[in-house]
XYZ file of C-alpha atoms in Angstrom:
303
model
C 10.389 4.977 -1.627
C 7.235 2.915 -1.864
C 4.982 2.252 -4.814
C 1.462 0.997 -5.423
C -0.427 0.037 -8.580
C -4.053 -1.064 -8.881
C -7.140 -1.663 -10.955
C -10.761 -1.297 -9.857
C -12.309 -2.329 -13.173
C -11.369 -5.985 -13.627
C -14.385 -8.207 -14.467
C -13.571 -10.741 -11.727
C -11.836 -8.577 -9.124
C -13.202 -5.507 -7.378
C -9.618 -4.562 -6.511
C -6.178 -5.770 -7.498
C -3.535 -3.873 -5.530
C 0.233 -4.451 -5.704
C 2.741 -2.621 -3.523
C 6.402 -2.434 -2.573
C 7.454 -1.181 0.819
C 10.840 0.535 0.573
C 12.252 1.283 4.006
C 15.372 1.147 6.154
C 16.213 -2.532 6.457
C 16.890 -2.266 10.184
C 13.608 -0.515 11.046
C 11.672 -2.747 13.486
C 8.630 -4.204 11.716
C 6.121 -6.977 12.335
C 5.012 -9.144 9.432
C 1.407 -9.009 8.250
C -1.040 -10.538 10.738
C -4.563 -9.970 12.003
C -4.787 -7.433 14.820
C -6.680 -4.294 15.841
C -3.881 -1.802 16.535
C -4.080 -2.685 20.232
C -7.817 -1.979 20.441
C -9.064 -5.570 20.424
C -12.366 -6.061 22.266
C -15.104 -8.694 22.278
C -17.139 -6.550 19.900
C -14.146 -5.784 17.684
C -11.821 -8.779 17.417
C -8.560 -8.762 15.498
C -9.990 -7.965 12.077
C -7.292 -5.774 10.491
C -4.673 -7.505 8.349
C -1.438 -5.548 8.002
C 2.177 -5.340 8.957
C 3.124 -2.999 11.786
C 5.846 -0.383 12.040
C 7.099 -0.944 15.580
C 8.728 2.458 15.845
C 5.686 4.623 15.023
C 2.981 2.050 15.763
C 1.048 2.424 12.510
C 1.101 0.759 9.127
C 1.632 1.590 5.482
C -0.899 -0.885 4.035
C -3.858 -2.710 5.504
C -7.209 -4.340 4.866
C -10.119 -4.907 7.229
C -12.464 -7.864 7.203
C -15.126 -5.285 6.344
C -13.367 -4.657 3.020
C -11.733 -1.304 3.725
C -8.234 -0.942 2.278
C -5.681 1.832 2.804
C -2.252 2.470 1.280
C 0.146 5.174 2.484
C 3.265 6.497 0.757
C 5.574 9.231 2.006
C 6.404 12.225 -0.162
C 10.122 12.543 -0.894
C 11.335 15.657 0.934
C 13.857 16.864 3.457
C 13.207 15.515 6.943
C 10.834 17.694 8.980
C 10.188 17.222 12.700
C 6.414 16.826 12.886
C 5.172 14.695 15.769
C 1.940 13.326 14.253
C 2.348 9.856 12.750
C 1.124 9.394 9.191
C 0.498 5.732 9.944
C -2.330 6.746 12.283
C -4.263 7.935 9.223
C -4.338 4.353 7.950
C -5.355 2.843 11.285
C -8.106 5.396 11.928
C -9.644 4.662 8.523
C -9.452 0.888 8.907
C -10.942 1.008 12.420
C -13.752 3.450 11.622
C -17.443 2.634 11.195
C -17.863 0.774 7.880
C -21.304 2.336 7.452
C -19.818 5.845 7.298
C -19.814 7.140 3.690
C -16.321 7.655 2.288
C -17.044 11.297 1.469
C -18.040 11.992 5.071
C -15.107 10.062 6.472
C -12.664 11.944 4.251
C -14.207 15.264 5.277
C -13.710 14.395 8.943
C -10.077 13.487 8.329
C -9.429 16.777 6.548
C -11.289 18.815 9.180
C -8.890 17.613 11.884
C -6.199 19.692 10.140
C -3.354 17.543 11.435
C 0.203 18.536 10.582
C 2.051 15.636 9.025
C 5.175 15.042 7.024
C 4.346 14.777 3.327
C 2.132 11.848 2.374
C -0.199 10.320 -0.199
C -3.020 8.152 1.157
C -5.239 5.914 -0.952
C -8.561 5.023 0.693
C -10.598 2.181 -0.807
C -14.150 1.869 0.559
C -16.276 -1.174 -0.404
C -19.811 -0.938 -1.731
C -22.255 -3.576 -2.951
C -24.006 -3.146 -6.281
C -27.689 -4.040 -6.723
C -26.688 -7.468 -8.043
C -24.638 -8.167 -4.908
C -21.237 -7.750 -6.560
C -18.518 -5.821 -4.792
C -17.098 -2.542 -6.058
C -14.931 0.183 -4.537
C -15.185 3.927 -4.087
C -11.694 5.401 -3.870
C -10.120 8.741 -3.006
C -6.604 10.113 -2.733
C -5.901 12.184 0.385
C -2.667 14.203 0.405
C -1.046 17.248 1.977
C 1.325 17.862 -0.973
C 4.281 18.071 1.418
C 5.237 18.510 5.073
C 2.798 20.565 7.119
C 0.510 21.138 4.154
C -3.260 21.392 4.243
C -5.013 18.078 3.679
C -7.232 17.737 0.644
C -8.722 14.901 -1.362
C -9.885 14.000 -4.830
C -11.589 11.029 -6.492
C -9.787 8.936 -9.066
C -10.225 9.601 -12.762
C -11.705 6.914 -15.013
C -8.200 6.118 -16.298
C -6.853 5.807 -12.745
C -9.642 3.388 -11.869
C -8.678 1.198 -14.817
C -4.959 1.301 -14.038
C -3.521 3.696 -11.480
C -0.238 4.075 -9.657
C 1.252 6.106 -6.846
C 4.671 6.561 -5.318
C 6.423 9.366 -3.465
C 5.845 12.356 -5.722
C 3.470 15.277 -5.278
C 0.054 14.838 -6.861
C -0.456 17.300 -9.699
C 3.236 18.207 -9.831
C 4.645 15.578 -12.169
C 4.307 12.513 -9.925
C 2.476 10.540 -12.611
C 5.412 11.082 -14.997
C 8.014 9.434 -12.798
C 9.710 6.622 -14.768
C 8.860 4.029 -12.105
C 5.152 4.924 -12.258
C 5.078 4.743 -16.043
C 6.888 1.410 -16.017
C 4.872 -0.244 -13.253
C 1.487 0.772 -14.682
C 2.558 -0.342 -18.166
C 3.755 -3.750 -16.943
C 0.784 -4.201 -14.606
C -1.714 -3.494 -17.371
C 0.146 -5.839 -19.737
C -0.111 -8.682 -17.218
C -3.844 -8.164 -16.758
C -4.431 -7.967 -20.508
C -2.528 -11.212 -21.058
C -4.604 -13.245 -18.590
C -8.027 -14.796 -19.227
C -11.010 -13.336 -17.317
C -10.718 -16.131 -14.719
C -6.957 -16.574 -14.267
C -5.035 -18.997 -12.105
C -4.517 -16.925 -8.969
C -1.179 -18.530 -8.155
C 0.137 -17.663 -11.603
C -1.384 -14.186 -11.462
C 0.293 -13.467 -8.125
C 3.658 -14.672 -9.459
C 3.375 -12.454 -12.525
C 2.392 -9.443 -10.437
C 5.348 -10.053 -8.138
C 7.534 -9.915 -11.248
C 6.062 -6.490 -12.048
C 7.123 -5.315 -8.587
C 10.631 -6.726 -9.107
C 11.579 -4.544 -12.089
C 14.699 -2.449 -11.596
C 16.334 0.050 -13.914
C 19.717 -0.620 -15.516
C 21.326 2.538 -14.141
C 22.879 2.484 -10.685
C 20.842 4.106 -7.937
C 23.279 6.351 -6.114
C 21.036 8.724 -4.178
C 17.373 9.403 -3.384
C 16.771 11.409 -6.548
C 17.430 8.263 -8.609
C 14.792 6.206 -6.781
C 12.037 7.556 -8.990
C 13.563 5.542 -11.840
C 13.228 2.025 -10.407
C 10.388 -0.092 -9.011
C 12.591 -2.511 -7.052
C 15.141 -0.682 -4.898
C 18.438 -2.473 -4.311
C 19.743 -1.520 -0.839
C 21.575 1.792 -0.786
C 23.005 3.909 1.990
C 22.042 7.553 2.099
C 22.376 8.181 5.802
C 25.579 8.132 7.869
C 26.549 4.730 9.207
C 25.585 3.915 12.793
C 28.580 2.718 14.798
C 30.288 1.780 11.568
C 27.282 -0.266 10.344
C 25.661 1.141 7.172
C 22.028 2.246 7.420
C 20.596 0.662 4.301
C 17.321 1.438 2.570
C 15.692 -0.804 -0.019
C 12.639 -2.831 -0.976
C 11.752 -4.842 2.117
C 8.374 -6.254 1.121
C 6.193 -6.868 -1.909
C 2.459 -7.385 -1.406
C -0.332 -8.439 -3.750
C -3.985 -8.120 -2.704
C -6.719 -9.728 -4.811
C -10.335 -9.003 -3.833
C -12.941 -10.803 -5.891
C -16.335 -9.296 -6.584
C -17.850 -12.031 -4.411
C -15.770 -10.848 -1.432
C -13.074 -13.525 -1.481
C -9.655 -12.111 -0.566
C -6.126 -13.328 -1.168
C -3.357 -11.329 0.538
C 0.226 -12.308 -0.303
C 3.202 -10.668 1.433
C 6.744 -11.579 0.370
C 10.044 -10.569 1.982
C 12.527 -9.083 -0.490
C 15.679 -7.646 1.143
C 16.726 -8.607 4.662
C 19.710 -7.975 6.908
C 21.971 -10.734 8.171
C 23.200 -10.485 11.788
C 26.432 -8.903 10.506
C 24.448 -6.162 8.741
C 24.917 -7.540 5.230
C 21.820 -7.249 2.987
C 20.595 -10.413 1.252
C 17.629 -11.300 -0.918
C 15.089 -13.332 1.019
C 14.265 -16.797 -0.370
C 10.993 -17.110 -2.338
C 9.677 -19.303 0.477
C 9.665 -16.235 2.741
C 6.054 -15.552 1.810
C 2.884 -15.225 3.891
C -0.511 -15.968 2.337
C -3.898 -15.105 3.859
C -7.243 -16.076 2.364
C -10.607 -15.079 3.797
C -14.029 -13.776 2.857
C -15.154 -10.254 3.627
C -18.056 -9.813 6.034
C -21.035 -9.332 3.720
C -24.492 -9.691 5.249
C -27.887 -8.871 3.739
C -26.549 -6.492 1.159
C -24.208 -4.625 3.493
C -20.583 -4.977 4.395
C -20.169 -5.662 8.069
C -17.475 -6.370 10.619
């Protein structure tokens, strides 16, 4: 189970986005780096920052130098054999023309009528205000479960101030999951406790603490995962060759995008597997930090 929490209404930041990636610990993955999903050309250099799922080829979270951001979570459901990768939804959005309005881009995505396993997809599209400050238009795209029809909706005013998403079904109680209530409450408390111009290092550390909260009760199966933000490794698939297949929080990521286009992207390893298959917490030093400025030229965002 993954989780994301954000605000789009901070006075200094156009977007603060915090996420956990919960996944099988042995699933092949590349750490966050700049790339172009294998489509690098002279006109389009490696300008997408994300990790990569080496099995499906897509990603769960990414940002382009043009300011586009996408976050994907899977809906908790029984496994369904659908061949289309949900991660391709993220890559297609991040690689698309930045001049294309979000409404039009979303309509094109929905019109393709692809059949996917259940997913929730947050699309953040940058826009410059008349004073040159950065803001974001945002939509949620979802199919409400495997093979469902894609549809989208904008965020409410409350969701823009402090919103969260995990692996539930939109409009069917997902916002009432204990982990969503806890993470949005703690996230908002951190932001309220900081001055308008906080120390970014301290802010990142505090937001990482928000992503590290775990419930007191033991997590014994998938139905319990909605209760905890940080997932301690559990096994809910048969062991492979006697080695447990463990699922837990692999990564925590904090993205800070200032209204002047400055970006800080911090990715931290959480649970890792030793060569003998034993899960261990990664050291705090296992962190990757990227800082760059979005491509903003003459009032438009550009690649």
